[in-house]
JSON list of C-alpha atoms in Angstrom, two decimals:
[
{"chain": "A", "resi": 1, "resn": "THR", "atom": "CA", "xyz": [0.00, 0.00, 0.00]},
{"chain": "A", "resi": 2, "resn": "ASP", "atom": "CA", "xyz": [0.94, 3.65, 0.03]},
{"chain": "A", "resi": 3, "resn": "LEU", "atom": "CA", "xyz": [0.73, 3.65, 3.84]},
{"chain": "A", "resi": 4, "resn": "LEU", "atom": "CA", "xyz": [3.37, 4.08, 6.50]},
{"chain": "A", "resi": 5, "resn": "PHE", "atom": "CA", "xyz": [2.53, 3.72, 10.19]},
{"chain": "A", "resi": 6, "resn": "ALA", "atom": "CA", "xyz": [4.07, 5.12, 13.37]},
{"chain": "A", "resi": 7, "resn": "LEU", "atom": "CA", "xyz": [5.67, 2.49, 15.58]},
{"chain": "A", "resi": 8, "resn": "ASN", "atom": "CA", "xyz": [6.42, 4.72, 18.57]},
{"chain": "A", "resi": 9, "resn": "THR", "atom": "CA", "xyz": [2.92, 5.67, 19.64]},
{"chain": "A", "resi": 10, "resn": "ASN", "atom": "CA", "xyz": [-0.06, 4.01, 21.31]},
{"chain": "A", "resi": 11, "resn": "TRP", "atom": "CA", "xyz": [-2.44, 5.38, 18.69]},
{"chain": "A", "resi": 12, "resn": "ASP", "atom": "CA", "xyz": [-3.05, 4.46, 15.08]},
{"chain": "A", "resi": 13, "resn": "VAL", "atom": "CA", "xyz": [-1.11, 7.12, 13.18]},
{"chain": "A", "resi": 14, "resn": "LEU", "atom": "CA", "xyz": [-0.81, 6.44, 9.46]},
{"chain": "A", "resi": 15, "resn": "TYR", "atom": "CA", "xyz": [0.78, 8.40, 6.64]},
{"chain": "A", "resi": 16, "resn": "ASP", "atom": "CA", "xyz": [-0.61, 8.10, 3.13]},
{"chain": "A", "resi": 17, "resn": "THR", "atom": "CA", "xyz": [2.33, 8.75, 0.78]},
{"chain": "A", "resi": 18, "resn": "ALA", "atom": "CA", "xyz": [0.02, 9.32, -2.19]},
{"chain": "A", "resi": 19, "resn": "SER", "atom": "CA", "xyz": [-1.92, 12.18, -0.61]},
{"chain": "A", "resi": 20, "resn": "ARG", "atom": "CA", "xyz": [0.89, 13.26, 1.75]},
{"chain": "A", "resi": 21, "resn": "GLN", "atom": "CA", "xyz": [-1.60, 13.35, 4.61]},
{"chain": "A", "resi": 22, "resn": "TYR", "atom": "CA", "xyz": [-1.46, 11.87, 8.10]},
{"chain": "A", "resi": 23, "resn": "TYR", "atom": "CA", "xyz": [-4.43, 10.01, 9.56]},
{"chain": "A", "resi": 24, "resn": "LEU", "atom": "CA", "xyz": [-5.10, 9.49, 13.26]},
{"chain": "A", "resi": 25, "resn": "LEU", "atom": "CA", "xyz": [-7.79, 7.17, 14.60]},
{"chain": "A", "resi": 26, "resn": "ASN", "atom": "CA", "xyz": [-9.85, 9.16, 17.09]},
{"chain": "A", "resi": 27, "resn": "GLY", "atom": "CA", "xyz": [-12.56, 7.12, 18.76]},
{"chain": "A", "resi": 28, "resn": "GLU", "atom": "CA", "xyz": [-15.07, 6.25, 16.06]},
{"chain": "A", "resi": 29, "resn": "GLY", "atom": "CA", "xyz": [-13.57, 8.39, 13.34]},
{"chain": "A", "resi": 30, "resn": "TRP", "atom": "CA", "xyz": [-10.40, 9.72, 11.80]},
{"chain": "A", "resi": 31, "resn": "LEU", "atom": "CA", "xyz": [-8.53, 13.00, 11.91]},
{"chain": "A", "resi": 32, "resn": "THR", "atom": "CA", "xyz": [-6.20, 14.18, 9.18]},
{"chain": "A", "resi": 33, "resn": "ALA", "atom": "CA", "xyz": [-3.33, 16.67, 8.99]},
{"chain": "A", "resi": 34, "resn": "PRO", "atom": "CA", "xyz": [-0.55, 17.62, 6.57]},
{"chain": "A", "resi": 35, "resn": "ASP", "atom": "CA", "xyz": [2.03, 17.64, 9.40]},
{"chain": "A", "resi": 36, "resn": "VAL", "atom": "CA", "xyz": [2.01, 15.11, 12.24]},
{"chain": "A", "resi": 37, "resn": "LEU", "atom": "CA", "xyz": [3.45, 17.59, 14.78]},
{"chain": "A", "resi": 38, "resn": "LYS", "atom": "CA", "xyz": [2.13, 20.96, 13.62]},
{"chain": "A", "resi": 39, "resn": "GLY", "atom": "CA", "xyz": [-1.26, 19.82, 12.35]},
{"chain": "A", "resi": 40, "resn": "PRO", "atom": "CA", "xyz": [-3.73, 21.30, 12.01]},
{"chain": "A", "resi": 41, "resn": "TRP", "atom": "CA", "xyz": [-5.72, 18.14, 12.78]},
{"chain": "A", "resi": 42, "resn": "ILE", "atom": "CA", "xyz": [-9.23, 18.22, 11.35]},
{"chain": "A", "resi": 43, "resn": "PRO", "atom": "CA", "xyz": [-11.97, 15.58, 11.07]},
{"chain": "A", "resi": 44, "resn": "ALA", "atom": "CA", "xyz": [-11.37, 13.46, 7.96]},
{"chain": "A", "resi": 45, "resn": "GLN", "atom": "CA", "xyz": [-14.39, 13.63, 5.68]},
{"chain": "A", "resi": 46, "resn": "THR", "atom": "CA", "xyz": [-13.02, 10.99, 3.29]},
{"chain": "A", "resi": 47, "resn": "LEU", "atom": "CA", "xyz": [-10.28, 8.41, 3.65]},
{"chain": "A", "resi": 48, "resn": "PRO", "atom": "CA", "xyz": [-7.72, 7.37, 1.04]},
{"chain": "A", "resi": 49, "resn": "PRO", "atom": "CA", "xyz": [-8.16, 3.97, -0.62]},
{"chain": "A", "resi": 50, "resn": "SER", "atom": "CA", "xyz": [-4.94, 2.78, 1.01]},
{"chain": "A", "resi": 51, "resn": "LEU", "atom": "CA", "xyz": [-6.61, 2.70, 4.45]},
{"chain": "A", "resi": 52, "resn": "TYR", "atom": "CA", "xyz": [-9.10, 0.17, 3.14]},
{"chain": "A", "resi": 53, "resn": "ALA", "atom": "CA", "xyz": [-6.17, -2.07, 2.18]},
{"chain": "A", "resi": 54, "resn": "LEU", "atom": "CA", "xyz": [-4.97, -2.50, 5.78]},
{"chain": "A", "resi": 55, "resn": "PRO", "atom": "CA", "xyz": [-4.21, -6.17, 6.51]},
{"chain": "A", "resi": 56, "resn": "ALA", "atom": "CA", "xyz": [-7.14, -8.19, 7.84]},
{"chain": "A", "resi": 57, "resn": "ASN", "atom": "CA", "xyz": [-5.38, -9.29, 11.01]},
{"chain": "A", "resi": 58, "resn": "GLU", "atom": "CA", "xyz": [-5.53, -8.59, 14.75]},
{"chain": "A", "resi": 59, "resn": "ASN", "atom": "CA", "xyz": [-3.04, -5.69, 14.55]},
{"chain": "A", "resi": 60, "resn": "TRP", "atom": "CA", "xyz": [-5.39, -3.67, 12.36]},
{"chain": "A", "resi": 61, "resn": "ALA", "atom": "CA", "xyz": [-8.79, -4.93, 13.58]},
{"chain": "A", "resi": 62, "resn": "GLU", "atom": "CA", "xyz": [-9.71, -1.74, 15.44]},
{"chain": "A", "resi": 63, "resn": "ALA", "atom": "CA", "xyz": [-8.66, 0.54, 12.59]},
{"chain": "A", "resi": 64, "resn": "ARG", "atom": "CA", "xyz": [-10.50, -1.58, 9.99]},
{"chain": "A", "resi": 65, "resn": "ALA", "atom": "CA", "xyz": [-13.64, -1.58, 12.18]},
{"chain": "A", "resi": 66, "resn": "ARG", "atom": "CA", "xyz": [-13.62, 2.23, 12.00]},
{"chain": "A", "resi": 67, "resn": "LEU", "atom": "CA", "xyz": [-13.67, 2.45, 8.20]},
{"chain": "A", "resi": 68, "resn": "PRO", "atom": "CA", "xyz": [-15.04, 4.77, 7.01]},
{"chain": "A", "resi": 69, "resn": "GLY", "atom": "CA", "xyz": [-15.74, 5.90, 10.57]},
{"chain": "A", "resi": 70, "resn": "THR", "atom": "CA", "xyz": [-17.88, 8.72, 11.83]},
{"chain": "A", "resi": 71, "resn": "PRO", "atom": "CA", "xyz": [-16.24, 12.14, 11.35]},
{"chain": "A", "resi": 72, "resn": "ALA", "atom": "CA", "xyz": [-16.11, 14.20, 14.52]},
{"chain": "A", "resi": 73, "resn": "ARG", "atom": "CA", "xyz": [-18.00, 17.48, 14.45]},
{"chain": "A", "resi": 74, "resn": "VAL", "atom": "CA", "xyz": [-15.08, 19.21, 16.16]},
{"chain": "A", "resi": 75, "resn": "ALA", "atom": "CA", "xyz": [-11.50, 17.96, 16.22]},
{"chain": "A", "resi": 76, "resn": "PRO", "atom": "CA", "xyz": [-9.94, 17.52, 19.66]},
{"chain": "A", "resi": 77, "resn": "THR", "atom": "CA", "xyz": [-6.63, 19.17, 20.41]},
{"chain": "A", "resi": 78, "resn": "VAL", "atom": "CA", "xyz": [-3.85, 16.81, 19.33]},
{"chain": "A", "resi": 79, "resn": "PHE", "atom": "CA", "xyz": [-0.47, 17.07, 21.03]},
{"chain": "A", "resi": 80, "resn": "GLY", "atom": "CA", "xyz": [2.53, 15.67, 19.21]},
{"chain": "A", "resi": 81, "resn": "THR", "atom": "CA", "xyz": [6.16, 15.65, 20.20]},
{"chain": "A", "resi": 82, "resn": "ILE", "atom": "CA", "xyz": [9.41, 13.99, 19.22]},
{"chain": "A", "resi": 83, "resn": "GLU", "atom": "CA", "xyz": [10.82, 14.34, 22.75]},
{"chain": "A", "resi": 84, "resn": "PRO", "atom": "CA", "xyz": [9.92, 12.27, 25.83]},
{"chain": "A", "resi": 85, "resn": "ALA", "atom": "CA", "xyz": [6.71, 13.61, 27.32]},
{"chain": "A", "resi": 86, "resn": "GLU", "atom": "CA", "xyz": [3.88, 12.85, 29.70]},
{"chain": "A", "resi": 87, "resn": "MET", "atom": "CA", "xyz": [0.47, 14.43, 29.90]},
{"chain": "A", "resi": 88, "resn": "ILE", "atom": "CA", "xyz": [-1.18, 15.54, 33.13]},
{"chain": "A", "resi": 89, "resn": "LEU", "atom": "CA", "xyz": [-4.94, 15.84, 32.77]},
{"chain": "A", "resi": 90, "resn": "THR", "atom": "CA", "xyz": [-7.20, 17.37, 35.41]},
{"chain": "A", "resi": 91, "resn": "ASP", "atom": "CA", "xyz": [-10.96, 17.58, 35.46]},
{"chain": "A", "resi": 92, "resn": "GLY", "atom": "CA", "xyz": [-11.08, 21.37, 35.51]},
{"chain": "A", "resi": 93, "resn": "VAL", "atom": "CA", "xyz": [-8.73, 23.51, 37.57]},
{"chain": "A", "resi": 94, "resn": "PRO", "atom": "CA", "xyz": [-6.63, 21.53, 40.07]},
{"chain": "A", "resi": 95, "resn": "ASP", "atom": "CA", "xyz": [-8.57, 20.63, 43.22]},
{"chain": "A", "resi": 96, "resn": "PHE", "atom": "CA", "xyz": [-6.16, 20.49, 46.17]},
{"chain": "A", "resi": 97, "resn": "VAL", "atom": "CA", "xyz": [-6.55, 18.31, 49.26]},
{"chain": "A", "resi": 98, "resn": "SER", "atom": "CA", "xyz": [-4.18, 18.68, 52.23]},
{"chain": "A", "resi": 99, "resn": "ILE", "atom": "CA", "xyz": [-2.09, 15.71, 53.30]},
{"chain": "A", "resi": 100, "resn": "ARG", "atom": "CA", "xyz": [-2.30, 15.69, 57.11]},
{"chain": "A", "resi": 101, "resn": "GLY", "atom": "CA", "xyz": [0.91, 16.39, 59.01]},
{"chain": "A", "resi": 102, "resn": "THR", "atom": "CA", "xyz": [2.77, 17.68, 55.93]},
{"chain": "A", "resi": 103, "resn": "ARG", "atom": "CA", "xyz": [3.02, 20.77, 53.80]},
{"chain": "A", "resi": 104, "resn": "LEU", "atom": "CA", "xyz": [1.87, 18.71, 50.81]},
{"chain": "A", "resi": 105, "resn": "MET", "atom": "CA", "xyz": [-1.32, 19.17, 48.85]},
{"chain": "A", "resi": 106, "resn": "ARG", "atom": "CA", "xyz": [-2.58, 16.37, 46.60]},
{"chain": "A", "resi": 107, "resn": "VAL", "atom": "CA", "xyz": [-4.33, 17.25, 43.34]},
{"chain": "A", "resi": 108, "resn": "ASN", "atom": "CA", "xyz": [-7.59, 15.36, 43.76]},
{"chain": "A", "resi": 109, "resn": "ASN", "atom": "CA", "xyz": [-9.13, 15.65, 40.29]},
{"chain": "A", "resi": 110, "resn": "THR", "atom": "CA", "xyz": [-6.55, 13.80, 38.22]},
{"chain": "A", "resi": 111, "resn": "ALA", "atom": "CA", "xyz": [-5.56, 10.20, 37.57]},
{"chain": "A", "resi": 112, "resn": "SER", "atom": "CA", "xyz": [-1.92, 11.36, 37.73]},
{"chain": "A", "resi": 113, "resn": "VAL", "atom": "CA", "xyz": [0.11, 11.50, 40.93]},
{"chain": "A", "resi": 114, "resn": "LEU", "atom": "CA", "xyz": [0.52, 15.24, 41.35]},
{"chain": "A", "resi": 115, "resn": "LEU", "atom": "CA", "xyz": [1.42, 17.03, 44.58]},
{"chain": "A", "resi": 116, "resn": "LEU", "atom": "CA", "xyz": [2.12, 20.64, 45.51]},
{"chain": "A", "resi": 117, "resn": "HIS", "atom": "CA", "xyz": [4.61, 21.35, 48.29]},
{"chain": "A", "resi": 118, "resn": "MET", "atom": "CA", "xyz": [3.56, 24.51, 50.12]},
{"chain": "A", "resi": 119, "resn": "GLY", "atom": "CA", "xyz": [7.08, 24.94, 51.56]},
{"chain": "A", "resi": 120, "resn": "ASP", "atom": "CA", "xyz": [8.87, 25.43, 48.26]},
{"chain": "A", "resi": 121, "resn": "GLY", "atom": "CA", "xyz": [5.82, 26.17, 46.07]},
{"chain": "A", "resi": 122, "resn": "LYS", "atom": "CA", "xyz": [6.83, 23.45, 43.61]},
{"chain": "A", "resi": 123, "resn": "TYR", "atom": "CA", "xyz": [4.72, 20.78, 41.93]},
{"chain": "A", "resi": 124, "resn": "TYR", "atom": "CA", "xyz": [5.84, 17.16, 42.13]},
{"chain": "A", "resi": 125, "resn": "PHE", "atom": "CA", "xyz": [4.75, 14.65, 39.49]},
{"chain": "A", "resi": 126, "resn": "LEU", "atom": "CA", "xyz": [5.29, 10.89, 39.83]},
{"chain": "A", "resi": 127, "resn": "VAL", "atom": "CA", "xyz": [5.47, 8.89, 36.63]},
{"chain": "A", "resi": 128, "resn": "ALA", "atom": "CA", "xyz": [7.02, 5.48, 35.97]},
{"chain": "A", "resi": 129, "resn": "GLY", "atom": "CA", "xyz": [8.41, 5.40, 39.52]},
{"chain": "A", "resi": 130, "resn": "ARG", "atom": "CA", "xyz": [10.27, 8.69, 39.11]},
{"chain": "A", "resi": 131, "resn": "TRP", "atom": "CA", "xyz": [9.56, 12.10, 40.60]},
{"chain": "A", "resi": 132, "resn": "PHE", "atom": "CA", "xyz": [9.76, 15.33, 38.65]},
{"chain": "A", "resi": 133, "resn": "ARG", "atom": "CA", "xyz": [9.58, 18.88, 40.03]},
{"chain": "A", "resi": 134, "resn": "GLY", "atom": "CA", "xyz": [8.23, 21.97, 38.31]},
{"chain": "A", "resi": 135, "resn": "GLY", "atom": "CA", "xyz": [7.71, 25.59, 39.29]},
{"chain": "A", "resi": 136, "resn": "SER", "atom": "CA", "xyz": [4.34, 25.53, 37.54]},
{"chain": "A", "resi": 137, "resn": "LEU", "atom": "CA", "xyz": [2.12, 23.01, 35.81]},
{"chain": "A", "resi": 138, "resn": "LYS", "atom": "CA", "xyz": [3.63, 24.16, 32.53]},
{"chain": "A", "resi": 139, "resn": "GLY", "atom": "CA", "xyz": [7.11, 23.16, 33.71]},
{"chain": "A", "resi": 140, "resn": "PRO", "atom": "CA", "xyz": [9.89, 22.94, 33.01]},
{"chain": "A", "resi": 141, "resn": "TRP", "atom": "CA", "xyz": [10.02, 19.62, 34.85]},
{"chain": "A", "resi": 142, "resn": "LEU", "atom": "CA", "xyz": [13.32, 18.39, 36.28]},
{"chain": "A", "resi": 143, "resn": "ALA", "atom": "CA", "xyz": [14.26, 15.10, 37.94]},
{"chain": "A", "resi": 144, "resn": "ALA", "atom": "CA", "xyz": [13.55, 15.21, 41.68]},
{"chain": "A", "resi": 145, "resn": "SER", "atom": "CA", "xyz": [13.63, 11.62, 42.96]},
{"chain": "A", "resi": 146, "resn": "LYS", "atom": "CA", "xyz": [16.91, 12.07, 44.82]},
{"chain": "A", "resi": 147, "resn": "ASP", "atom": "CA", "xyz": [16.04, 15.30, 46.64]},
{"chain": "A", "resi": 148, "resn": "LEU", "atom": "CA", "xyz": [12.40, 15.27, 47.69]},
{"chain": "A", "resi": 149, "resn": "PRO", "atom": "CA", "xyz": [11.38, 17.48, 50.64]},
{"chain": "A", "resi": 150, "resn": "PRO", "atom": "CA", "xyz": [11.24, 15.59, 53.98]},
{"chain": "A", "resi": 151, "resn": "ASP", "atom": "CA", "xyz": [7.43, 15.95, 54.00]},
{"chain": "A", "resi": 152, "resn": "PHE", "atom": "CA", "xyz": [7.20, 13.13, 51.46]},
{"chain": "A", "resi": 153, "resn": "ALA", "atom": "CA", "xyz": [8.46, 10.64, 54.05]},
{"chain": "A", "resi": 154, "resn": "GLN", "atom": "CA", "xyz": [5.88, 11.97, 56.54]},
{"chain": "A", "resi": 155, "resn": "ILE", "atom": "CA", "xyz": [2.79, 11.10, 54.48]},
{"chain": "A", "resi": 156, "resn": "PRO", "atom": "CA", "xyz": [0.50, 9.18, 56.88]},
{"chain": "A", "resi": 157, "resn": "ASN", "atom": "CA", "xyz": [0.07, 5.50, 56.06]},
{"chain": "A", "resi": 158, "resn": "ASP", "atom": "CA", "xyz": [-3.73, 5.91, 55.98]},
{"chain": "A", "resi": 159, "resn": "ASP", "atom": "CA", "xyz": [-3.65, 8.77, 53.44]},
{"chain": "A", "resi": 160, "resn": "PRO", "atom": "CA", "xyz": [-4.81, 8.02, 49.86]},
{"chain": "A", "resi": 161, "resn": "ALA", "atom": "CA", "xyz": [-1.35, 9.17, 48.70]},
{"chain": "A", "resi": 162, "resn": "ALA", "atom": "CA", "xyz": [0.54, 6.81, 51.05]},
{"chain": "A", "resi": 163, "resn": "PHE", "atom": "CA", "xyz": [1.38, 4.44, 48.19]},
{"chain": "A", "resi": 164, "resn": "VAL", "atom": "CA", "xyz": [3.87, 7.00, 46.84]},
{"chain": "A", "resi": 165, "resn": "LYS", "atom": "CA", "xyz": [6.16, 6.37, 49.80]},
{"chain": "A", "resi": 166, "resn": "ALA", "atom": "CA", "xyz": [7.42, 3.29, 47.95]},
{"chain": "A", "resi": 167, "resn": "THR", "atom": "CA", "xyz": [9.12, 5.77, 45.59]},
{"chain": "A", "resi": 168, "resn": "VAL", "atom": "CA", "xyz": [10.48, 8.05, 48.33]},
{"chain": "A", "resi": 169, "resn": "PRO", "atom": "CA", "xyz": [14.08, 7.32, 49.34]},
{"chain": "A", "resi": 170, "resn": "GLY", "atom": "CA", "xyz": [14.41, 6.12, 52.95]},
{"chain": "A", "resi": 171, "resn": "THR", "atom": "CA", "xyz": [10.81, 4.95, 53.34]},
{"chain": "A", "resi": 172, "resn": "ARG", "atom": "CA", "xyz": [9.21, 1.52, 53.40]}
]
């Protein structure tokens, strides 16, 4: 086919060499863009014939099931990067909950592990067993696992955030 596919992503990202367009599976439909990083990503109204030639195997079952798909009315914001990255999503503005006996605040409305230390005013983000520190939610984020504030070791064992102590040096 005239298709190339991205290996280093969790999403179906395909490039049609004939049309020079990228295609991204988005739920029940497809988005398209001329540039994978810059976009702009818009709902695909039609799909190139090459997408219909995807192999009929387990690897492509989800993509084939979404052909031609249902175009979205509005395209979501698509973030692309060629550098290591993580995404922190909150349901609205961050909702902070105090962690008893510490100067830590846990962001309650996210699936991420995100804390704010009131002593230094920095955010702490745990991902893949590693801590990162940022002066704001926009970063920049720097490695912090080796120099966390002492409050991290003082998180009470009955606190919902107690599980993070397994990643805090000097704690059990």
